[in-house]
CSV table of C-alpha atoms and ligand atoms in Angstrom, one decimal:
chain,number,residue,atom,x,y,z
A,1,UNK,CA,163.3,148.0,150.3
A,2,UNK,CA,165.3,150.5,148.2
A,3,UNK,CA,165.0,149.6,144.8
A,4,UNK,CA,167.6,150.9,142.1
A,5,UNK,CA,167.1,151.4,138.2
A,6,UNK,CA,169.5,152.6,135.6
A,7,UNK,CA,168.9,153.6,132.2
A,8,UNK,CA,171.7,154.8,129.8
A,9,UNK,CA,170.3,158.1,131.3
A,10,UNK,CA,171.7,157.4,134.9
A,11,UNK,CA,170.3,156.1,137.8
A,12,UNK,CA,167.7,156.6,140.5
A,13,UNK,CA,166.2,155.1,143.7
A,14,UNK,CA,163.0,154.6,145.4
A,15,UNK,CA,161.7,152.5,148.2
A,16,UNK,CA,159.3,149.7,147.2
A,17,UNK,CA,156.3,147.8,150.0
A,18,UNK,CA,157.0,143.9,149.8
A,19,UNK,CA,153.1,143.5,149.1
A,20,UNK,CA,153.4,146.4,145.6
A,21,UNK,CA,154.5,145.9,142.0
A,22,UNK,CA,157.7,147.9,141.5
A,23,UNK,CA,156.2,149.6,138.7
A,24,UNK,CA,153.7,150.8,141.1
A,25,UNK,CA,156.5,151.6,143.8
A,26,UNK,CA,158.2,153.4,141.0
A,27,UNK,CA,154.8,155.3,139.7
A,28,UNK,CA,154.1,156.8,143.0
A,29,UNK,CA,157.2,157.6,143.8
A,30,UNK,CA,157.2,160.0,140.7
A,31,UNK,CA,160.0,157.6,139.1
A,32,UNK,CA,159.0,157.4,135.4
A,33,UNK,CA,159.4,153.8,134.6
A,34,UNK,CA,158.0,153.3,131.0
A,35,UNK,CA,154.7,151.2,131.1
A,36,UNK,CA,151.5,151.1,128.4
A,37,UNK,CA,149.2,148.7,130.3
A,38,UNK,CA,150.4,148.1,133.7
A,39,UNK,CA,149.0,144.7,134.1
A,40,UNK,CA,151.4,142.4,132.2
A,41,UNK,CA,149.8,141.9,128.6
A,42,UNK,CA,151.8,144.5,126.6
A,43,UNK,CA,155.8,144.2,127.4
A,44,UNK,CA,156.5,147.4,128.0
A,45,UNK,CA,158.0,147.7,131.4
A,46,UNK,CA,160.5,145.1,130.9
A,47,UNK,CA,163.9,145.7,133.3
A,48,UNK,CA,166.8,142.8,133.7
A,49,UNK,CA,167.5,141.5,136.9
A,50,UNK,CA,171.2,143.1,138.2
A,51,UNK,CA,170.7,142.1,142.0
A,52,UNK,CA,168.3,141.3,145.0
A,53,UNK,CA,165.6,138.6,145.3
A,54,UNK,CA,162.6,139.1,143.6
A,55,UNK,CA,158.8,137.3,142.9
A,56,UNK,CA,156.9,137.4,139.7
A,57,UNK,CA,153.1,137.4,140.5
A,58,UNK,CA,152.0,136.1,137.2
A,59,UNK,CA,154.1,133.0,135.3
A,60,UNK,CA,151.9,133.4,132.3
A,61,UNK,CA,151.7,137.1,131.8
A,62,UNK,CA,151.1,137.7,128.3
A,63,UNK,CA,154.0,139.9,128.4
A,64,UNK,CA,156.7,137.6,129.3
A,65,UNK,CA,156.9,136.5,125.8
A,66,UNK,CA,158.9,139.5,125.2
A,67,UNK,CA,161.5,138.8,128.0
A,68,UNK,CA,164.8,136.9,127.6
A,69,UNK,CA,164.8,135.0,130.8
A,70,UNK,CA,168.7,134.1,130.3
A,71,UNK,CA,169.5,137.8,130.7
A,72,UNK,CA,167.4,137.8,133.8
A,73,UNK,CA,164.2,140.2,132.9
A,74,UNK,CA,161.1,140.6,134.4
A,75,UNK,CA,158.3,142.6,134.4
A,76,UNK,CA,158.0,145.4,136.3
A,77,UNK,CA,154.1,145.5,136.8
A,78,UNK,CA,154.3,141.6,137.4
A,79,UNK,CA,157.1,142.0,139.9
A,80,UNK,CA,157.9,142.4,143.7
A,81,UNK,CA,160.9,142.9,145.7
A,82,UNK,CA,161.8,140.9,148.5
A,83,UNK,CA,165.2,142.7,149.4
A,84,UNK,CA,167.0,145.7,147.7
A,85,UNK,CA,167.2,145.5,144.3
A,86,UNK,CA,169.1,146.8,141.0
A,87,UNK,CA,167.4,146.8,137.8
A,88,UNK,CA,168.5,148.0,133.9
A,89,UNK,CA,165.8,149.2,131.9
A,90,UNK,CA,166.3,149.2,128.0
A,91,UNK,CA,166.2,152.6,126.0
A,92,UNK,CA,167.6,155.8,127.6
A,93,UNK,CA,164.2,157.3,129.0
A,94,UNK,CA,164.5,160.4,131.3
A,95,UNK,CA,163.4,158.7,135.0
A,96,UNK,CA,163.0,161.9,136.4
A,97,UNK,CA,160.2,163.5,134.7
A,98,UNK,CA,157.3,162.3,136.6
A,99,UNK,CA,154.2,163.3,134.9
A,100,UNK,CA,151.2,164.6,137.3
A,101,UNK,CA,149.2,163.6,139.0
A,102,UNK,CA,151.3,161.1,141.0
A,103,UNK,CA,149.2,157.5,141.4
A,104,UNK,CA,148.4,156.1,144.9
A,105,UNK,CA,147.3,153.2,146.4
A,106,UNK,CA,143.5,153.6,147.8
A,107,UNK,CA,140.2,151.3,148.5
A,108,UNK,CA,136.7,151.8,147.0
A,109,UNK,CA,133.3,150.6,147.7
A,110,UNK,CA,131.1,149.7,144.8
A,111,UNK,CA,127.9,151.9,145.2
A,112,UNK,CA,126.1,150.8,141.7
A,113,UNK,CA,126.2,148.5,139.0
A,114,UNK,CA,124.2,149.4,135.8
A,115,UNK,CA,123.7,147.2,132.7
A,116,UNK,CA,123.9,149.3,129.8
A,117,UNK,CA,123.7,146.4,127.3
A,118,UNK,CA,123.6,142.8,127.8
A,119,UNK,CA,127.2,142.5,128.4
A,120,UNK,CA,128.2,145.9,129.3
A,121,UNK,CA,127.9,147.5,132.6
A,122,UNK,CA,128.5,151.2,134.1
A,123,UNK,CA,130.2,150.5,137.6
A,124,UNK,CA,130.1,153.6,140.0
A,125,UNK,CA,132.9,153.9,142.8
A,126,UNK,CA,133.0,155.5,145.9
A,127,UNK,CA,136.8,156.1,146.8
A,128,UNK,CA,138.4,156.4,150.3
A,129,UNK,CA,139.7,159.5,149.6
A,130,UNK,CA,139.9,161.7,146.4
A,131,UNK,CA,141.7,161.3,143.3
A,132,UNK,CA,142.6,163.7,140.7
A,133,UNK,CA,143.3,162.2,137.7
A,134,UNK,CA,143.4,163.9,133.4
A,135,UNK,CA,140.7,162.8,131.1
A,136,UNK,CA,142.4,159.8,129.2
A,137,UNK,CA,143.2,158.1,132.1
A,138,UNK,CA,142.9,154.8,133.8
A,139,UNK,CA,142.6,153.0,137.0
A,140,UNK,CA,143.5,149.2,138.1
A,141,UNK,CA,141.5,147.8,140.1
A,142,UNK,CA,141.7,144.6,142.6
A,143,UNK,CA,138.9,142.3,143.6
A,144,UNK,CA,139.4,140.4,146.5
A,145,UNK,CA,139.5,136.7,145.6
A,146,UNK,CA,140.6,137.2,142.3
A,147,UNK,CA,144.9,137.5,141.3
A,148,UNK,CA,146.2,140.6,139.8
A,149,UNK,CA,144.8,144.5,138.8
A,150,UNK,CA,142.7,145.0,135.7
A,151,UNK,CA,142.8,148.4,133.9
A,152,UNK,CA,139.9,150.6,133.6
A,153,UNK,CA,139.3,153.8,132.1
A,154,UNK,CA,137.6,156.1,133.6
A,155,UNK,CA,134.2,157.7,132.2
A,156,UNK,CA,133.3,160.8,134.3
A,157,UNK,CA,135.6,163.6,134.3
A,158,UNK,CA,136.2,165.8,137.6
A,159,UNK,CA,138.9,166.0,140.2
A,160,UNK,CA,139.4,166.0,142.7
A,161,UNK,CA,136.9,163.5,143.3
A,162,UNK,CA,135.8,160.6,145.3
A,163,UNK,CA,132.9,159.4,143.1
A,164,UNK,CA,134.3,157.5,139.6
A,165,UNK,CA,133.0,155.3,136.8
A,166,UNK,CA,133.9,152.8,134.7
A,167,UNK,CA,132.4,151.3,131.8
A,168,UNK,CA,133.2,147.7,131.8
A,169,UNK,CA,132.8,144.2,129.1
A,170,UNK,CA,132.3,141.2,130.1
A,171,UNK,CA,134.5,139.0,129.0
A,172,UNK,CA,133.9,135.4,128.1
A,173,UNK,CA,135.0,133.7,131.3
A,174,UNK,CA,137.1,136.7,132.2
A,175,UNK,CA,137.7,136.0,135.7
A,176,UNK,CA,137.4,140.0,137.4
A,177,UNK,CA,134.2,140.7,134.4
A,178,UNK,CA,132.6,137.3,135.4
A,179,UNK,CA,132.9,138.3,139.0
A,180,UNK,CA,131.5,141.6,138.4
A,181,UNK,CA,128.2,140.7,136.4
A,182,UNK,CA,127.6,137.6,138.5
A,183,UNK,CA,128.4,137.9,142.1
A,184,UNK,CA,129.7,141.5,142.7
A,185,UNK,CA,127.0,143.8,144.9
A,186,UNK,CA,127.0,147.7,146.5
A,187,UNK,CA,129.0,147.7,149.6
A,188,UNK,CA,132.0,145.4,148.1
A,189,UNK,CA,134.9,146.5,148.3
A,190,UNK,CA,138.5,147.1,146.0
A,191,UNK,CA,141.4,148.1,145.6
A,192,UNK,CA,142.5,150.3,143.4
A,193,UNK,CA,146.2,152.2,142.3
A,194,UNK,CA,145.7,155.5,139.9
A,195,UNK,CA,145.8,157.2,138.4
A,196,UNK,CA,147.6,155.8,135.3
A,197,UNK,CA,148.0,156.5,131.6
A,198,UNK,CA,149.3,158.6,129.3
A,199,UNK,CA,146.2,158.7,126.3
A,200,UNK,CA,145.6,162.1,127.7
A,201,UNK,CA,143.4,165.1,126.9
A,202,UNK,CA,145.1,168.6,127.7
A,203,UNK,CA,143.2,171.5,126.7
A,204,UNK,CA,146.4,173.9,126.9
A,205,UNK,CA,147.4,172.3,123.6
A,206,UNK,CA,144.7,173.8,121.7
A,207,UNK,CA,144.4,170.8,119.3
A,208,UNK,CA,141.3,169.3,116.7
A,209,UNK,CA,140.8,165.9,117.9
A,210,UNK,CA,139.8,162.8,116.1
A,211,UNK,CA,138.7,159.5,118.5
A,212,UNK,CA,138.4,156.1,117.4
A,213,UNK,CA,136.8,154.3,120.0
A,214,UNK,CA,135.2,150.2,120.4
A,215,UNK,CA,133.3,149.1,122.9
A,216,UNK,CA,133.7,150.0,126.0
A,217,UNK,CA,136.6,151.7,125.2
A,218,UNK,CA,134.1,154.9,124.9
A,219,UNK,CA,135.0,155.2,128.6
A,220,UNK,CA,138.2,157.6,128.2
A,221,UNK,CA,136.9,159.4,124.7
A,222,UNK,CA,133.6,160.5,127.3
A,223,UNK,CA,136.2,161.7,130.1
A,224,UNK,CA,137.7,163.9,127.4
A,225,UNK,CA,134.8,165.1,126.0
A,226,UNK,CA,133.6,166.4,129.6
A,227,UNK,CA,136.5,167.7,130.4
A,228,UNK,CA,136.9,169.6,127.1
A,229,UNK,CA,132.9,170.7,127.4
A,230,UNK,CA,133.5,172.2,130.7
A,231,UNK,CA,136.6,174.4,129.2
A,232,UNK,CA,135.1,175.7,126.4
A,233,UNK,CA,137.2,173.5,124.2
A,234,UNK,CA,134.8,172.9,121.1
A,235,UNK,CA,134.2,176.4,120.8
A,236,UNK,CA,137.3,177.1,119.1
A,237,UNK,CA,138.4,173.4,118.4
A,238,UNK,CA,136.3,170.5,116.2
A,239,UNK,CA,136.2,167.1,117.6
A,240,UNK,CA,135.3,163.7,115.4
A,241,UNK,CA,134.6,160.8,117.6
A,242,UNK,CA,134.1,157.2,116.1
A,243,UNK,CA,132.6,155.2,118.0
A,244,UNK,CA,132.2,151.5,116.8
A,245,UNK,CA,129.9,148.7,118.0
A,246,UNK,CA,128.7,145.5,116.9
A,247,UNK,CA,124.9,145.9,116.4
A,248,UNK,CA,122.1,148.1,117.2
A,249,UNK,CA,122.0,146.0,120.7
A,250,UNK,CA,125.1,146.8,121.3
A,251,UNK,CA,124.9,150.9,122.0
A,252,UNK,CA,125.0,152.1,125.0
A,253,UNK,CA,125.5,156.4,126.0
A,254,UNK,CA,123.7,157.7,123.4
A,255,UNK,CA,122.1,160.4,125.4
A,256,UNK,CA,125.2,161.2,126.7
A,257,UNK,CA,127.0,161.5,123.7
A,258,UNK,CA,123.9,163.4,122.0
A,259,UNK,CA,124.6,166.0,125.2
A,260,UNK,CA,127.9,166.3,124.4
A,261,UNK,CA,126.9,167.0,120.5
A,262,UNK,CA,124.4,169.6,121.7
A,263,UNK,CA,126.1,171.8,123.6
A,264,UNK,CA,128.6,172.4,120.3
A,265,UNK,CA,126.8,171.5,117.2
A,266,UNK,CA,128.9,173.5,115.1
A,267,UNK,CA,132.1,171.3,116.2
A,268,UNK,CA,131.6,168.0,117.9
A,269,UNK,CA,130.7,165.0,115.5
A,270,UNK,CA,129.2,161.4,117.0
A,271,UNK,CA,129.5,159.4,114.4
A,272,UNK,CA,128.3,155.9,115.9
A,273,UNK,CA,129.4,152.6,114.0
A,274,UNK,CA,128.0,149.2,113.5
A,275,UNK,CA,130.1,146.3,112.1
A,276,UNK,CA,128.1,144.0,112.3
A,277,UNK,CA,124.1,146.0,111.6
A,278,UNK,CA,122.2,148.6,110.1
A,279,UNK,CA,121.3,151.5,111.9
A,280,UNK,CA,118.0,151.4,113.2
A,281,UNK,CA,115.9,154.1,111.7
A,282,UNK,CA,114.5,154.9,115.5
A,283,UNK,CA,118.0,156.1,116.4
A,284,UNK,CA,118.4,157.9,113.5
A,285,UNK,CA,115.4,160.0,114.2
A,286,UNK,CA,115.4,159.8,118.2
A,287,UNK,CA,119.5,161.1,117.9
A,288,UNK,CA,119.1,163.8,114.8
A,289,UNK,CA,122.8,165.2,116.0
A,290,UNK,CA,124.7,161.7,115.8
A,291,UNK,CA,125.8,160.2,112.6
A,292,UNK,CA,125.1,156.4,112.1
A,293,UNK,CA,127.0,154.2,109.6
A,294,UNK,CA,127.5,150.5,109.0
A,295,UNK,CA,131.4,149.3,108.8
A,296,UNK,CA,134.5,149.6,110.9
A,297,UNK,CA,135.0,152.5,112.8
A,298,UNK,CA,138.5,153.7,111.3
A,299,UNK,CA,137.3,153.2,107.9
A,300,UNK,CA,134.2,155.6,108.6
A,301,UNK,CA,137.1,158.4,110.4
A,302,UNK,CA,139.0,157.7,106.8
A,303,UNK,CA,136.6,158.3,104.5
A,304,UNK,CA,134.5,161.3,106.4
A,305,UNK,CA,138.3,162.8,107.6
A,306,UNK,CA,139.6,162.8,103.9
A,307,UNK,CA,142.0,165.7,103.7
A,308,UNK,CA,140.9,167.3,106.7
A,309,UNK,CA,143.4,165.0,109.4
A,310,UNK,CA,146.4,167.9,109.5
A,311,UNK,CA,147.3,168.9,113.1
A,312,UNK,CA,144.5,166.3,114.9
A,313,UNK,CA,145.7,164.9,117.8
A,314,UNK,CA,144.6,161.0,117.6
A,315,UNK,CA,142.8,159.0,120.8
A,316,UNK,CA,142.3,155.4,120.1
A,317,UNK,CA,141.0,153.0,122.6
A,318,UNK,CA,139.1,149.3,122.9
A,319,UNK,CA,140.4,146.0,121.4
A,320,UNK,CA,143.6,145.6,120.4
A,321,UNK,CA,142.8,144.5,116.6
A,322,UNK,CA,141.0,147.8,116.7
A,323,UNK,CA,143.7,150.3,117.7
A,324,UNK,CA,146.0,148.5,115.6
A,325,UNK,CA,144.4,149.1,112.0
A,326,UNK,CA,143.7,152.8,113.3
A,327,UNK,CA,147.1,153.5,114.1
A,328,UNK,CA,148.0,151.7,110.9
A,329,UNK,CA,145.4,154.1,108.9
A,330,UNK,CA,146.2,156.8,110.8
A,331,UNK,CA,149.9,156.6,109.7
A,332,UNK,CA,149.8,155.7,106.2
A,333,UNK,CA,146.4,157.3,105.2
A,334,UNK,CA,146.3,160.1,107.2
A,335,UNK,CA,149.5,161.1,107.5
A,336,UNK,CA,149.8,161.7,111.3
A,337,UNK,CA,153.2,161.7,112.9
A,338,UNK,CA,152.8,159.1,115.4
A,339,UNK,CA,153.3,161.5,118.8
A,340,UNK,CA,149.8,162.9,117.9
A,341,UNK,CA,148.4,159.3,118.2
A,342,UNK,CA,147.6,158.7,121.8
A,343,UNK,CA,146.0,155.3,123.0
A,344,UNK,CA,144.9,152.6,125.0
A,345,UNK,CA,145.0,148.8,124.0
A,346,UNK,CA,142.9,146.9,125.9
A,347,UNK,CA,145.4,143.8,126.6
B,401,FAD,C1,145.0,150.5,129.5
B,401,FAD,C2,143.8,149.6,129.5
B,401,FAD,C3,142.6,150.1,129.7
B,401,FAD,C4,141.4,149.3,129.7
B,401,FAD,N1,140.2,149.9,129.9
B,401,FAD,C5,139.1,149.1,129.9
B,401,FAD,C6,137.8,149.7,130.0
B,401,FAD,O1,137.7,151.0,130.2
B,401,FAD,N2,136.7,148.9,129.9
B,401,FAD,C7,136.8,147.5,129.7
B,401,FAD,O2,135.8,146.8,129.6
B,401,FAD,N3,138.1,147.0,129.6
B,401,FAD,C8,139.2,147.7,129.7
B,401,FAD,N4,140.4,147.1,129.6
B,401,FAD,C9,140.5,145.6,129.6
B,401,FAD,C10,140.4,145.1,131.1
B,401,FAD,O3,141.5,145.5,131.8
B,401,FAD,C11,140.4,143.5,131.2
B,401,FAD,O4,141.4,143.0,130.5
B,401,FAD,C12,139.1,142.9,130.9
B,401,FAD,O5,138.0,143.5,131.6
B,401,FAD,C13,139.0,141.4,131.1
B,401,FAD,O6,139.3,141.1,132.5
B,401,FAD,P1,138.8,139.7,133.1
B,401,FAD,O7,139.5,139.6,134.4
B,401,FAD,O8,137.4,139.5,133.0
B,401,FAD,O9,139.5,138.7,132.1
B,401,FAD,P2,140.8,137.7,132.4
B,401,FAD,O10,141.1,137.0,131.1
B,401,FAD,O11,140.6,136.9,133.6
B,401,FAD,O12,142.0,138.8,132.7
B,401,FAD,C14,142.3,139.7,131.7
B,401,FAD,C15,143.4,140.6,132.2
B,401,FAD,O13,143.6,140.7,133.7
B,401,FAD,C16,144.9,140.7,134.0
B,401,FAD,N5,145.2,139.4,134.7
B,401,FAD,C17,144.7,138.2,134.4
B,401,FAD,N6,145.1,137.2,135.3
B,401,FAD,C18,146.0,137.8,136.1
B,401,FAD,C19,146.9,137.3,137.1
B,401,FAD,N7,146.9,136.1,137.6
B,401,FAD,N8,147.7,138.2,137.7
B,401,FAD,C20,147.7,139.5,137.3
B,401,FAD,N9,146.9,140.0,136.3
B,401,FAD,C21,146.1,139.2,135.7
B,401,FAD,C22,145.7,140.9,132.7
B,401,FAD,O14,145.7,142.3,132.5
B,401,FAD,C23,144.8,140.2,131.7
B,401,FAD,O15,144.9,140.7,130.4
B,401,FAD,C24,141.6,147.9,129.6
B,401,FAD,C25,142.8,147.3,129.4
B,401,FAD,C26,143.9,148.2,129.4
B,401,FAD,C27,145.3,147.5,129.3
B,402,FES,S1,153.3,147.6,131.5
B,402,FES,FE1,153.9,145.7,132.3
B,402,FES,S2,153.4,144.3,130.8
B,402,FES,FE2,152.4,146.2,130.1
């Protein structure tokens, strides 16, 4: 199928599978179509209907409530075509400029599962073929069985590469997490479509970073960190990563944060959270080079940042409530001009 989309920018064409989302289609066809989650929570990749026959894959998608179905729109994560189609999407973004690496299509057999906490697990991929992907960045992955992609960060950072992880919450009768902890075993198999995302780490910008990070949404503030560990980047550049939990229960990569924290001492701050705890004095003395506090994770970054947030470049990922009261500090706090605030809601 040849699908066409206009933006007050002009127009552009690519061909689309019966069996992929457009977005997808688009994506790896280096057509920028404007996306945040790409697995139809946030709204963002709304397009109205001009022609062809289409099917929506999810009637509930969270982010249908920001459609108006009288003009016809439809999300283009959520959404196949079944014959050529035309499409509008809102806003004059540039389709053109295709950012790298372009996203594929590719299966992937589960090789490990590790608990890191009691409802927090570390799953290790073996892919078909490589992927080369930028710290920040995330993956969707498909069980078989279960409807739609979910996104996932990923944790390690090297490309090309055929060997990824993920760092991945159950959710209370999630159906893909419930899956995962219960019945999922080495030697299944997915599929997966990545790389995606745009919460990403490039050391040519030669920026201080600050990272607010919940939960498992560690996973793309640990890709960063490796990457910028393996260029050099803390020698030059400071780093402040928040990372917030519930309780003492409730860490997990403490060793591999504390590496991180070694190898640049000088620079690199862990500063690790509780909300709902005090620190354990056993941390405190087993992890000398990490910082422990009791509160919320963007009031910690606020108070230890004071002053000192002028030319950061912001990463933000985990729960949604959480990256929203860090942008919000972030903007009226700390001043940050809100294209140095990169980040991943997790819905
Ligand atoms: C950009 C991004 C990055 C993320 N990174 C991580 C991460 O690194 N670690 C982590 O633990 N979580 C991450 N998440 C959250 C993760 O994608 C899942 O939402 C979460 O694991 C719950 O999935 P579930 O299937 O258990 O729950 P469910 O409630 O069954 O499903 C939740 C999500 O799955 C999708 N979905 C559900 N049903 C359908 C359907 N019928 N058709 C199509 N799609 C459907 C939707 O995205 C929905 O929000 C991320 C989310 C986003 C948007
Ligand atoms: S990108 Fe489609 S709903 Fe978020």
């Amino acid at each position: 199928m040849q699908i066409e989309v206009k933006t007050k920018k002009g127009a552009i064409a690519y061909p689309a599978q019966p069996q992929e989302p457009l977005l997808y289609a688009a994506l790896r066809a280096g057509v920028a179509l404007p996306y945040e989650c790409a697995t139809g929570t946030c709204g963002t990749c709304k397009a109205r209907r001009l022609s062809g026959v289409v099917i929506n894959d999810w009637s509930e998608a969270p982010g249908r409530q920001f459609l108006k179905p009288e003009r016809d729109e439809v999300l283009m994560c959520q959404t196949r075509a079944l014959s050529d189609c035309a499409f509008e999407v809102p806003g004059n973004a540039d389709l053109a400029v295709a950012p790298q690496p372009r996203p594929s299509f590719g299966e992937a057999r589960i090789e490990r599962i590790e608990r890191l906490t009691a409802d927090v697990a570390a799953l290790h991929l073996s892919l078909a073929r490589p992927i080369e992907f930028v710290a920040g960045q995330f993956a969707v992955l498909r069980a078989p069985q279960i409807a739609g992609f979910r996104a996932y960060s990923m944790v390690n950072y090297a490309r090309p590469t055929t060997a990824i992880e993920f760092v991945i919450k159950r959710k209370p009768e999630g159906k893909f997490t419930d899956w995962l902890f219960s019945q999922a075993a080495p030697g299944d198999l997915l599929e997966w479509f990545g790389p995606v995302g745009k919460a990403v780490f490039d050391p040519h910008e030669q920026r201080t970073i600050l990272a607010i990070a919940g939960g498992s949404g560690i996973a793309s503030i640990v890709s960063i960190l490796e990457a910028g560990c393996a260029v050099g980047h803390f020698d030059a550049f400071a780093a402040s990563i928040f990372f917030g939990v519930r309780t003492n229960s409730d860490i997990f990569y403490l060793d591999r944060l504390n590496g991180f924290a070694a190898q640049f001492p000088e620079r690199l701050k862990v500063t690790v959270v509780l909300s709902h705890d005090r620190p354990s004095e056993e941390l405190r003395r087993r992890y000398p080079l990490i910082g422990f506090e009791s509160g919320f994770p963007h009031e910690i970054a606020a108070r230890d940042l004071a002053g000192d947030f002028a030319g950061r470049v912001a990463y933000l990922a985990g729960p949604p409530i959480l990256v929203d009261v860090a942008i919000r500090m972030l903007v009226t706090q700390a001043r940050l001009p809100a294209r140095d605030i990169r980040y991943d809601k997790f819905s």
